[in-house]
Short mmCIF file of C-alpha atoms and ligand atoms in Angstrom, two decimals:
data_model
loop_
_atom_site.label_atom_id
_atom_site.label_comp_id
_atom_site.label_asym_id
_atom_site.label_seq_id
_atom_site.Cartn_x
_atom_site.Cartn_y
_atom_site.Cartn_z
CA MET A 89 -4.88 -2.07 45.74
CA SER A 90 -5.68 0.23 42.83
CA ASN A 91 -2.84 1.47 40.66
CA PRO A 92 -2.66 5.25 39.97
CA LEU A 93 -1.98 4.48 36.30
CA ALA A 94 -5.38 2.80 35.94
CA PRO A 95 -8.06 4.75 34.08
CA PRO A 96 -10.88 6.02 36.33
CA TRP A 97 -13.41 3.49 35.00
CA LEU A 98 -11.26 0.47 35.85
CA THR A 99 -11.71 -0.87 39.36
CA VAL A 100 -9.74 -3.65 41.01
CA PRO A 101 -11.88 -6.75 40.47
CA ASP A 102 -13.05 -8.71 43.52
CA ASP A 103 -12.16 -11.84 41.61
CA VAL A 104 -9.49 -11.53 38.96
CA ASN A 105 -10.60 -14.86 37.45
CA ALA A 106 -14.30 -13.96 37.08
CA LEU A 107 -15.88 -13.86 33.62
CA PRO A 108 -18.47 -11.03 33.72
CA ALA A 109 -21.51 -12.24 31.78
CA ARG A 110 -21.94 -8.88 30.04
CA VAL A 111 -18.58 -9.20 28.38
CA TRP A 112 -18.04 -12.94 27.81
CA SER A 113 -19.96 -15.09 25.36
CA ALA A 114 -23.03 -16.89 26.68
CA ASN A 115 -21.34 -20.29 27.00
CA ALA A 116 -18.02 -19.21 28.52
CA SER A 117 -17.24 -20.52 32.00
CA ARG A 118 -14.42 -21.98 34.10
CA ASP A 119 -14.19 -25.77 34.35
CA SER A 120 -13.52 -27.57 37.63
CA SER A 121 -9.76 -27.01 37.28
CA GLY A 122 -10.26 -23.27 36.71
CA GLU A 123 -9.53 -23.31 32.99
CA LEU A 124 -11.63 -21.22 30.61
CA GLU A 125 -13.97 -23.32 28.53
CA ILE A 126 -16.29 -22.12 25.80
CA ALA A 127 -19.27 -24.28 24.86
CA GLY A 128 -17.55 -27.13 26.69
CA VAL A 129 -14.16 -26.86 24.95
CA THR A 130 -11.21 -25.78 27.08
CA ALA A 131 -8.79 -23.04 26.13
CA GLY A 132 -5.95 -25.56 26.37
CA ALA A 133 -7.61 -27.97 23.96
CA LEU A 134 -8.31 -25.15 21.50
CA ALA A 135 -4.73 -23.87 21.65
CA ALA A 136 -3.35 -27.39 21.27
CA GLU A 137 -5.44 -28.14 18.21
CA PHE A 138 -5.47 -24.78 16.43
CA GLY A 139 -2.53 -22.83 17.88
CA THR A 140 -2.70 -19.22 19.00
CA PRO A 141 -3.83 -16.60 18.29
CA VAL A 142 -7.21 -18.10 17.49
CA PHE A 143 -10.68 -16.56 17.24
CA VAL A 144 -13.10 -18.82 19.12
CA VAL A 145 -16.74 -18.23 18.13
CA ASP A 146 -19.51 -19.42 20.42
CA GLU A 147 -21.85 -20.61 17.67
CA ALA A 148 -24.98 -20.90 19.80
CA ASP A 149 -24.39 -17.37 21.08
CA VAL A 150 -24.32 -15.89 17.54
CA LYS A 151 -27.49 -17.73 16.57
CA ALA A 152 -29.26 -16.77 19.80
CA ARG A 153 -28.40 -13.08 19.36
CA ALA A 154 -29.53 -13.11 15.72
CA ARG A 155 -32.78 -14.79 16.77
CA GLY A 156 -33.17 -12.50 19.78
CA ILE A 157 -32.75 -9.27 17.82
CA ARG A 158 -35.23 -10.38 15.19
CA ALA A 159 -37.79 -11.48 17.77
CA ALA A 160 -37.43 -8.36 19.92
CA PHE A 161 -37.78 -5.91 17.04
CA ALA A 162 -40.63 -7.90 15.47
CA ARG A 163 -42.51 -7.91 18.79
CA GLU A 164 -41.92 -4.24 19.57
CA LEU A 165 -42.67 -2.99 16.07
CA GLU A 166 -45.80 -5.08 15.95
CA ARG A 167 -46.85 -3.29 19.14
CA VAL A 168 -46.85 -0.02 17.16
CA GLY A 169 -48.45 -1.49 14.04
CA GLY A 170 -45.27 -2.16 12.07
CA SER A 171 -42.89 -4.93 11.11
CA VAL A 172 -39.13 -5.38 10.77
CA LYS A 173 -36.64 -6.65 8.24
CA VAL A 174 -33.28 -7.41 9.87
CA TYR A 175 -30.07 -7.30 7.84
CA TYR A 176 -26.92 -8.66 9.46
CA ALA A 177 -24.11 -6.19 8.72
CA GLY A 178 -21.58 -8.55 7.16
CA LYS A 179 -18.73 -6.09 7.59
CA ALA A 180 -18.65 -6.99 11.30
CA PHE A 181 -17.52 -10.51 10.39
CA LEU A 182 -18.48 -12.59 7.40
CA CYS A 183 -17.60 -16.11 6.34
CA THR A 184 -19.82 -18.68 4.69
CA GLU A 185 -20.72 -20.37 8.00
CA VAL A 186 -21.77 -17.13 9.67
CA ALA A 187 -23.77 -16.18 6.57
CA ARG A 188 -25.65 -19.48 6.87
CA TRP A 189 -26.12 -19.13 10.65
CA VAL A 190 -27.73 -15.70 10.41
CA THR A 191 -29.86 -16.41 7.35
CA GLY A 192 -30.91 -19.65 9.05
CA GLU A 193 -32.30 -17.43 11.82
CA GLY A 194 -34.33 -15.50 9.28
CA LEU A 195 -32.00 -12.52 8.84
CA ASN A 196 -30.91 -10.93 5.58
CA ILE A 197 -27.35 -9.69 5.02
CA ASP A 198 -25.89 -6.36 4.06
CA VAL A 199 -22.64 -6.46 2.13
CA ALA A 200 -20.27 -3.57 1.54
CA SER A 201 -18.07 -4.79 -1.31
CA GLY A 202 -17.90 -7.25 -4.17
CA GLY A 203 -15.83 -9.47 -1.86
CA GLU A 204 -18.50 -9.62 0.86
CA LEU A 205 -21.07 -10.22 -1.85
CA ALA A 206 -19.01 -13.15 -3.14
CA VAL A 207 -18.82 -14.67 0.37
CA ALA A 208 -22.59 -14.46 0.87
CA ILE A 209 -23.23 -16.01 -2.55
CA ALA A 210 -20.61 -18.71 -1.89
CA ALA A 211 -22.51 -19.51 1.32
CA GLY A 212 -25.57 -20.27 -0.81
CA VAL A 213 -27.52 -17.21 0.36
CA ASP A 214 -30.15 -16.17 -2.16
CA ALA A 215 -29.16 -12.80 -3.67
CA SER A 216 -32.66 -11.48 -3.03
CA ARG A 217 -31.78 -11.51 0.72
CA LEU A 218 -28.80 -9.17 0.26
CA ALA A 219 -28.45 -5.41 0.28
CA PHE A 220 -25.37 -3.70 -1.13
CA HIS A 221 -23.82 -0.66 0.60
CA GLY A 222 -20.88 1.58 -0.02
CA ASN A 223 -19.93 5.11 -0.97
CA ASN A 224 -17.84 4.05 -3.98
CA LYS A 225 -19.10 0.80 -5.45
CA SER A 226 -17.37 0.10 -8.73
CA PRO A 227 -19.21 -0.35 -12.05
CA GLY A 228 -18.01 -3.97 -12.03
CA GLU A 229 -19.35 -4.62 -8.52
CA LEU A 230 -22.70 -3.08 -9.44
CA ASP A 231 -22.89 -5.05 -12.68
CA THR A 232 -22.33 -8.30 -10.75
CA ALA A 233 -24.80 -7.38 -8.02
CA VAL A 234 -27.57 -6.43 -10.44
CA GLY A 235 -26.88 -9.54 -12.52
CA LEU A 236 -27.22 -11.75 -9.44
CA GLY A 237 -30.62 -10.24 -8.68
CA ILE A 238 -29.53 -8.54 -5.45
CA GLY A 239 -32.41 -7.60 -3.15
CA SER A 240 -31.51 -3.94 -2.96
CA ILE A 241 -28.75 -1.45 -3.58
CA VAL A 242 -28.27 1.40 -1.15
CA LEU A 243 -27.51 4.32 -3.43
CA ASP A 244 -24.99 6.76 -2.04
CA SER A 245 -24.62 9.53 -4.65
CA TRP A 246 -26.15 11.21 -7.68
CA ALA A 247 -23.64 9.52 -9.98
CA GLU A 248 -24.54 6.12 -8.60
CA ILE A 249 -28.24 6.64 -9.39
CA GLU A 250 -27.33 7.01 -13.05
CA LEU A 251 -24.88 4.11 -12.98
CA VAL A 252 -27.29 1.62 -11.38
CA ALA A 253 -30.17 2.76 -13.59
CA GLN A 254 -28.06 2.19 -16.72
CA THR A 255 -26.69 -1.11 -15.45
CA ALA A 256 -30.17 -2.43 -14.68
CA ALA A 257 -31.57 -1.15 -18.01
CA ARG A 258 -28.73 -2.83 -19.92
CA GLN A 259 -29.49 -6.10 -18.15
CA GLY A 260 -33.24 -5.72 -18.72
CA ARG A 261 -33.93 -5.64 -14.97
CA VAL A 262 -35.73 -3.40 -12.51
CA GLN A 263 -33.43 -2.90 -9.52
CA ALA A 264 -34.82 -2.15 -6.05
CA VAL A 265 -32.88 0.69 -4.42
CA GLN A 266 -32.74 2.69 -1.20
CA LEU A 267 -31.18 6.12 -0.82
CA ARG A 268 -28.67 6.68 1.97
CA ILE A 269 -29.28 9.97 3.72
CA ASN A 270 -26.77 11.89 5.75
CA SER A 271 -29.16 13.08 8.46
CA GLY A 272 -26.58 15.45 9.95
CA VAL A 273 -27.02 13.79 13.36
CA HIS A 274 -23.76 13.37 15.23
CA ALA A 275 -23.90 10.05 17.09
CA SER A 276 -22.17 10.11 20.47
CA THR A 277 -19.38 7.67 19.68
CA HIS A 278 -15.81 7.79 18.36
CA GLU A 279 -15.36 10.29 15.51
CA TYR A 280 -14.51 7.56 12.99
CA LEU A 281 -17.58 5.56 14.04
CA ALA A 282 -20.00 8.46 13.57
CA THR A 283 -21.25 8.23 10.02
CA ALA A 284 -23.89 10.93 9.71
CA ARG A 285 -22.25 14.14 10.82
CA GLU A 286 -22.07 16.67 7.98
CA ASP A 287 -18.36 16.50 7.21
CA GLN A 288 -17.97 12.90 6.06
CA LYS A 289 -18.27 10.73 2.98
CA PHE A 290 -21.48 8.70 3.34
CA GLY A 291 -24.87 9.38 1.80
CA VAL A 292 -26.51 12.48 0.39
CA PRO A 293 -27.30 15.54 2.51
CA ILE A 294 -30.87 15.53 3.72
CA ALA A 295 -31.54 18.86 1.97
CA ASP A 296 -30.74 17.29 -1.42
CA ALA A 297 -32.66 14.08 -0.83
CA SER A 298 -35.92 14.81 -2.59
CA ALA A 299 -34.14 15.82 -5.82
CA HIS A 300 -32.30 12.50 -5.66
CA VAL A 301 -35.54 10.58 -5.14
CA ASP A 302 -37.16 12.42 -8.08
CA ARG A 303 -34.21 11.32 -10.18
CA ILE A 304 -34.53 7.71 -8.99
CA ARG A 305 -38.23 7.73 -9.76
CA SER A 306 -37.57 9.04 -13.25
CA PHE A 307 -35.93 5.73 -14.25
CA ASP A 308 -38.08 2.72 -15.25
CA SER A 309 -35.15 0.47 -14.35
CA LEU A 310 -35.20 1.52 -10.67
CA ASN A 311 -37.74 0.74 -7.97
CA PHE A 312 -37.51 3.10 -5.00
CA LEU A 313 -37.88 1.20 -1.70
CA GLY A 314 -37.18 4.01 0.72
CA LEU A 315 -34.65 5.97 2.73
CA HIS A 316 -31.67 4.67 4.63
CA SER A 317 -29.83 6.16 7.58
CA HIS A 318 -26.98 4.81 9.69
CA ILE A 319 -25.71 7.31 12.23
CA GLY A 320 -22.76 5.35 13.56
CA SER A 321 -21.56 2.42 15.57
CA GLN A 322 -21.13 1.35 19.21
CA ILE A 323 -23.90 3.73 20.26
CA PHE A 324 -25.27 3.52 23.82
CA GLU A 325 -27.82 6.35 23.75
CA SER A 326 -31.10 6.31 21.84
CA ASP A 327 -31.24 10.13 21.41
CA GLY A 328 -29.21 10.07 18.18
CA PHE A 329 -31.46 7.40 16.66
CA ALA A 330 -34.52 9.39 17.73
CA GLU A 331 -33.34 12.61 16.11
CA ALA A 332 -32.23 10.85 12.91
CA ALA A 333 -35.55 8.96 12.72
CA ARG A 334 -37.49 12.21 13.17
CA ARG A 335 -35.62 13.87 10.32
CA LEU A 336 -36.06 10.78 8.14
CA PHE A 337 -39.78 10.55 8.89
CA ALA A 338 -40.30 14.17 7.83
CA LEU A 339 -38.68 13.36 4.49
CA HIS A 340 -40.40 9.98 4.19
CA ALA A 341 -43.81 11.68 4.67
CA GLN A 342 -43.00 14.28 2.01
CA LEU A 343 -41.92 11.57 -0.46
CA LEU A 344 -45.18 9.68 -0.03
CA ASP A 345 -46.85 12.47 -2.04
CA GLY A 346 -44.87 11.33 -5.08
CA GLY A 347 -45.43 7.55 -4.82
CA ASP A 348 -44.95 4.47 -2.71
CA VAL A 349 -42.24 4.36 0.00
CA PRO A 350 -42.61 0.91 1.56
CA GLN A 351 -39.50 0.85 3.78
CA LEU A 352 -37.41 2.92 6.14
CA ASN A 353 -33.95 1.64 7.01
CA LEU A 354 -32.60 3.01 10.29
CA GLY A 355 -29.24 1.21 10.20
CA GLY A 356 -27.35 -0.59 12.95
CA GLY A 357 -24.81 0.47 15.55
CA PHE A 358 -26.18 -0.90 18.83
CA GLY A 359 -23.41 -0.83 21.42
CA ILE A 360 -22.01 -3.84 23.29
CA ALA A 361 -19.90 -4.28 26.43
CA TYR A 362 -16.16 -4.63 25.89
CA THR A 363 -15.31 -4.16 29.57
CA SER A 364 -17.35 -4.59 32.72
CA ALA A 365 -17.64 -0.78 32.91
CA ASP A 366 -19.73 -0.73 29.72
CA GLU A 367 -23.47 -0.87 30.32
CA PRO A 368 -25.28 -1.12 27.01
CA LEU A 369 -29.06 -1.35 26.90
CA SER A 370 -30.42 -4.86 26.46
CA ILE A 371 -31.71 -5.65 22.98
CA ASP A 372 -35.25 -5.76 24.36
CA GLU A 373 -34.82 -2.19 25.65
CA VAL A 374 -33.23 -1.04 22.38
CA ALA A 375 -36.09 -2.58 20.39
CA GLY A 376 -38.69 -1.02 22.69
CA ARG A 377 -37.16 2.45 22.37
CA PHE A 378 -36.83 2.03 18.61
CA ALA A 379 -40.48 1.12 18.28
CA ASP A 380 -41.48 4.15 20.36
CA ILE A 381 -39.30 6.38 18.19
CA VAL A 382 -40.87 4.94 15.03
CA ALA A 383 -44.40 5.31 16.40
CA ALA A 384 -43.69 8.92 17.38
CA GLY A 385 -42.27 9.71 13.93
CA ALA A 386 -45.21 8.16 12.11
CA ALA A 387 -47.71 9.97 14.35
CA GLU A 388 -45.99 13.36 14.11
CA PHE A 389 -45.99 13.31 10.32
CA GLY A 390 -49.31 11.49 9.93
CA VAL A 391 -48.04 8.51 7.92
CA PRO A 392 -48.51 4.75 8.32
CA VAL A 393 -45.62 2.90 9.97
CA PRO A 394 -43.46 1.59 7.09
CA VAL A 395 -41.53 -1.68 7.18
CA ILE A 396 -38.54 -0.81 9.35
CA ALA A 397 -35.19 -2.27 8.29
CA ILE A 398 -32.26 -2.46 10.71
CA GLU A 399 -28.63 -3.52 10.16
CA PRO A 400 -26.96 -4.71 13.35
CA GLY A 401 -23.51 -6.30 13.05
CA ARG A 402 -21.55 -5.85 16.25
CA SER A 403 -24.46 -6.68 18.55
CA ILE A 404 -24.85 -10.09 16.84
CA VAL A 405 -21.25 -11.29 16.52
CA GLY A 406 -19.25 -9.02 18.82
CA PRO A 407 -19.89 -10.71 22.18
CA SER A 408 -19.72 -14.21 20.68
CA THR A 409 -15.99 -14.42 20.17
CA THR A 410 -12.94 -14.73 22.38
CA THR A 411 -9.42 -14.37 21.04
CA LEU A 412 -6.97 -16.73 22.70
CA TYR A 413 -3.34 -15.66 22.77
CA THR A 414 -0.20 -17.13 24.33
CA VAL A 415 1.70 -14.87 26.69
CA GLY A 416 5.34 -14.25 25.77
CA THR A 417 7.57 -11.52 27.16
CA ILE A 418 6.53 -9.73 30.36
CA LYS A 419 8.05 -6.43 31.51
CA ASP A 420 7.35 -4.46 34.66
CA VAL A 421 7.73 -0.85 33.52
CA LEU A 422 8.08 1.88 36.13
CA VAL A 423 6.10 4.86 34.86
CA GLU A 424 7.26 8.36 35.85
CA GLY A 425 8.92 6.88 38.93
CA LYS A 426 5.46 6.40 40.42
CA ALA A 427 3.93 3.07 39.65
CA VAL A 428 4.48 -0.09 37.70
CA ARG A 429 2.58 -1.11 34.64
CA LYS A 430 3.02 -4.73 33.64
CA TYR A 431 3.49 -5.05 29.86
CA VAL A 432 2.22 -8.48 28.85
CA SER A 433 3.15 -9.33 25.26
CA VAL A 434 1.07 -11.79 23.27
CA ASP A 435 1.61 -13.59 19.98
CA GLY A 436 -0.79 -11.42 17.92
CA GLY A 437 -1.77 -7.76 18.19
CA MET A 438 -2.89 -5.02 15.83
CA SER A 439 -2.97 -7.48 12.91
CA ASP A 440 -5.82 -9.46 14.53
CA ASN A 441 -7.43 -6.52 16.34
CA ILE A 442 -6.82 -3.05 14.96
CA ARG A 443 -9.62 -1.44 16.99
CA PRO A 444 -7.55 -0.34 19.99
CA SER A 445 -5.01 1.45 17.77
CA LEU A 446 -7.66 2.72 15.32
CA TYR A 447 -10.28 3.98 17.77
CA GLY A 448 -8.64 3.74 21.18
CA ALA A 449 -11.12 0.91 21.81
CA GLU A 450 -10.96 -0.64 25.28
CA TYR A 451 -11.06 -4.41 25.85
CA SER A 452 -10.66 -6.70 28.83
CA ALA A 453 -8.69 -9.90 29.41
CA ARG A 454 -8.36 -12.92 31.68
CA ILE A 455 -5.83 -15.69 32.07
CA ALA A 456 -7.57 -18.52 30.25
CA SER A 457 -5.41 -21.52 31.07
CA ARG A 458 -5.81 -21.36 34.85
CA CYS A 459 -7.18 -19.50 37.84
CA SER A 460 -4.83 -17.64 40.10
CA ASP A 461 -5.06 -16.31 43.63
CA ALA A 462 -2.21 -13.84 43.13
CA GLU A 463 -2.86 -10.15 43.86
CA PRO A 464 -4.19 -8.21 40.83
CA ALA A 465 -1.60 -6.15 38.96
CA LEU A 466 -2.32 -3.41 36.45
CA ALA A 467 -1.37 -4.74 33.04
CA ARG A 468 -1.29 -3.58 29.45
CA VAL A 469 -1.61 -6.36 26.92
CA VAL A 470 0.47 -5.60 23.86
CA GLY A 471 1.09 -7.35 20.57
CA LYS A 472 4.29 -8.33 18.77
CA HIS A 473 4.25 -5.71 16.01
CA CYS A 474 6.81 -2.97 15.46
CA GLU A 475 4.54 -0.18 16.71
CA SER A 476 4.31 1.17 20.22
CA GLY A 477 0.58 1.70 19.53
CA ASP A 478 0.23 -2.06 19.03
CA ILE A 479 -2.01 -2.48 22.04
CA VAL A 480 -4.58 -5.24 22.59
CA VAL A 481 -5.91 -4.18 26.00
CA TYR A 482 -4.98 -0.74 27.31
CA ALA A 483 -5.69 -1.44 30.97
CA GLU A 484 -6.74 -4.53 32.87
CA TYR A 485 -6.02 -6.04 36.25
CA LEU A 486 -4.46 -9.46 35.68
CA PRO A 487 -3.16 -11.79 38.36
CA GLY A 488 0.31 -10.58 39.39
CA ASP A 489 1.76 -14.02 38.66
CA VAL A 490 0.82 -13.92 34.95
CA ARG A 491 3.67 -15.69 33.21
CA THR A 492 5.12 -16.71 29.88
CA GLY A 493 3.16 -19.61 28.42
CA ASP A 494 -0.17 -18.67 30.02
CA LEU A 495 -3.09 -18.54 27.64
CA LEU A 496 -4.85 -15.19 27.67
CA GLY A 497 -8.48 -14.74 26.61
CA VAL A 498 -9.72 -11.42 25.26
CA PRO A 499 -13.54 -11.45 25.03
CA ALA A 500 -15.91 -9.57 22.69
CA THR A 501 -13.61 -9.68 19.66
CA GLY A 502 -16.20 -11.06 17.23
CA ALA A 503 -16.95 -7.80 15.41
CA TYR A 504 -14.36 -5.93 13.36
CA GLY A 505 -11.55 -8.20 14.60
CA ALA A 506 -11.08 -10.96 12.04
CA SER A 507 -12.81 -8.78 9.43
CA MET A 508 -10.23 -6.00 9.83
CA ALA A 509 -7.25 -8.33 10.23
CA SER A 510 -4.10 -7.62 8.24
CA ASN A 511 -0.74 -9.20 7.50
CA TYR A 512 1.28 -6.36 9.01
CA ASN A 513 4.82 -7.55 9.72
CA TYR A 514 3.90 -10.63 7.67
CA LEU A 515 1.97 -12.17 10.50
CA ALA A 516 -0.40 -14.90 9.38
CA ARG A 517 -4.06 -14.12 10.03
CA PRO A 518 -5.45 -16.43 12.73
CA PRO A 519 -7.97 -19.22 12.22
CA VAL A 520 -11.61 -18.89 13.24
CA VAL A 521 -12.97 -21.84 15.19
CA ALA A 522 -16.63 -22.42 16.03
CA VAL A 523 -17.39 -24.17 19.32
CA LEU A 524 -20.73 -25.84 19.99
CA ASP A 525 -21.85 -28.52 22.46
CA GLY A 526 -18.35 -29.63 23.44
CA ALA A 527 -16.94 -29.75 19.89
CA ALA A 528 -14.64 -27.37 18.02
CA ARG A 529 -14.78 -26.90 14.27
CA LEU A 530 -12.45 -24.88 12.07
CA ILE A 531 -14.56 -22.53 9.96
CA VAL A 532 -11.85 -20.29 8.52
CA ARG A 533 -8.37 -21.78 8.44
CA GLY A 534 -5.39 -19.77 9.62
CA GLU A 535 -2.88 -18.52 7.10
CA THR A 536 0.43 -20.28 6.56
CA VAL A 537 3.81 -18.97 5.49
CA ASP A 538 2.97 -20.23 1.99
CA ASP A 539 -0.12 -18.01 2.00
CA LEU A 540 2.06 -15.07 2.98
CA LEU A 541 4.42 -15.69 0.06
CA ILE A 542 1.87 -16.64 -2.56
CA ARG A 543 1.45 -13.16 -4.10
CA ASP A 544 5.18 -12.42 -4.19
CA LEU A 545 6.22 -13.25 -7.73
CA GLY A 546 9.94 -13.15 -6.99
CA VAL A 547 9.99 -16.11 -4.59
CA ARG A 548 12.68 -18.66 -5.44
CA ARG A 549 11.15 -22.09 -5.08
C1 LIG B 66 -24.30 1.26 6.79
C2 LIG B 66 -23.98 0.45 7.98
N1 LIG B 66 -24.92 -0.38 8.47
C3 LIG B 66 -24.67 -1.16 9.54
C4 LIG B 66 -23.45 -1.12 10.20
C5 LIG B 66 -23.24 -2.02 11.39
O1 LIG B 66 -22.93 -1.37 12.55
P1 LIG B 66 -22.76 -2.22 13.89
O2 LIG B 66 -21.83 -3.34 13.57
O3 LIG B 66 -22.16 -1.28 14.86
O4 LIG B 66 -24.11 -2.70 14.29
C6 LIG B 66 -22.45 -0.27 9.73
C7 LIG B 66 -21.15 -0.21 10.42
O5 LIG B 66 -20.26 0.49 10.14
C8 LIG B 66 -22.72 0.52 8.58
O6 LIG B 66 -21.80 1.35 8.10
#
């Protein structure tokens, strides 16, 4: 029976053990005993070998999504006479293995700091396949990037044009650059995920763009590739992309009068399902709509279709990963004398997934170590941090017999989970384990207490 404390979108599941395909990674299933297994490795085996919490990445799923996005956009853009260059947005989750997986599928990578750049280079990715983003890149970061021969730098301000031009000139190089435009389009997503409304820090206002491009073109040490726009993240509608693309095409057409503009970068932000109530478009549909939007823009302003660059992150790694936790304390809390919410505490929390507390992001959960035929009970999965906002899953129906020691799986944690992890309360950041064809492989080790103490210079040894 439904609980009055449940949000309107959450319905009592017919089967509280089911793993909805939209939300779980491609190779997640239940084995014959009812245990969750991912790519043939059971939750119990993973917890026994690596402990909990642990990020479990379905390797084949990441590669298939990278391949699928590239193929879908290539096919659809070819239909309208264009082509695509796909950058994986490394901020979603980057380690050397993932960098190799996505570049192995023909993608490039966008990095947003000197640290992400270092990871991509440490993975052996050629610098020419990288683009560098950010609203406040330091002179040191830019010097390193230019020196490595980075494929492009996405310029974000007037001051940065000068800085990159001087850096490249000093190094005797010509640096390819794009210019990030704030299109003024407000994407329909969480306020902190919308990156192109007027009152925010990214890019240059569209009205000032042509003066910026003139300035870029005035430097021999810069090579202008084209405009860049990213309107936000976890977007389900194509209207925002369409409006931003229209505004960008108008500018792109105008800039063609002053020289070559080979590319147009329309960013990433394609939404994924975190709960079974989320219904994102399939990548094929997204690519089809994108191509139509591009064709319409090119036709309206009478210009050839440029090479379209896109930067998906979440839609490649998000659905691939499940976080496994161990259930600890359970409390049945009577709310306003009306109904009970079951508080299920796990051994991680906002330090391995800040998104619920940062954006109010919803997730779902299942008992991973077993199936249960107990009646569903409305639960809130919470972490072990000293914050009442330390919530992992706001609302989910779990079997009423959920108990201490159960393993809990939270799907779709691959994007902005491990990458935003912290050491709050001196919790060690969890390991990342790749599973493929029945085998598990540690790709990022978990932190130890020694790691936690290593920067504290007053430790008595
Ligand atoms: C400039 C830029 N490109 C790409 C992305 C990737 O977005 P998503 O992971 O939602 O696809 C982001 C995310 O914040 C971004 O800021």
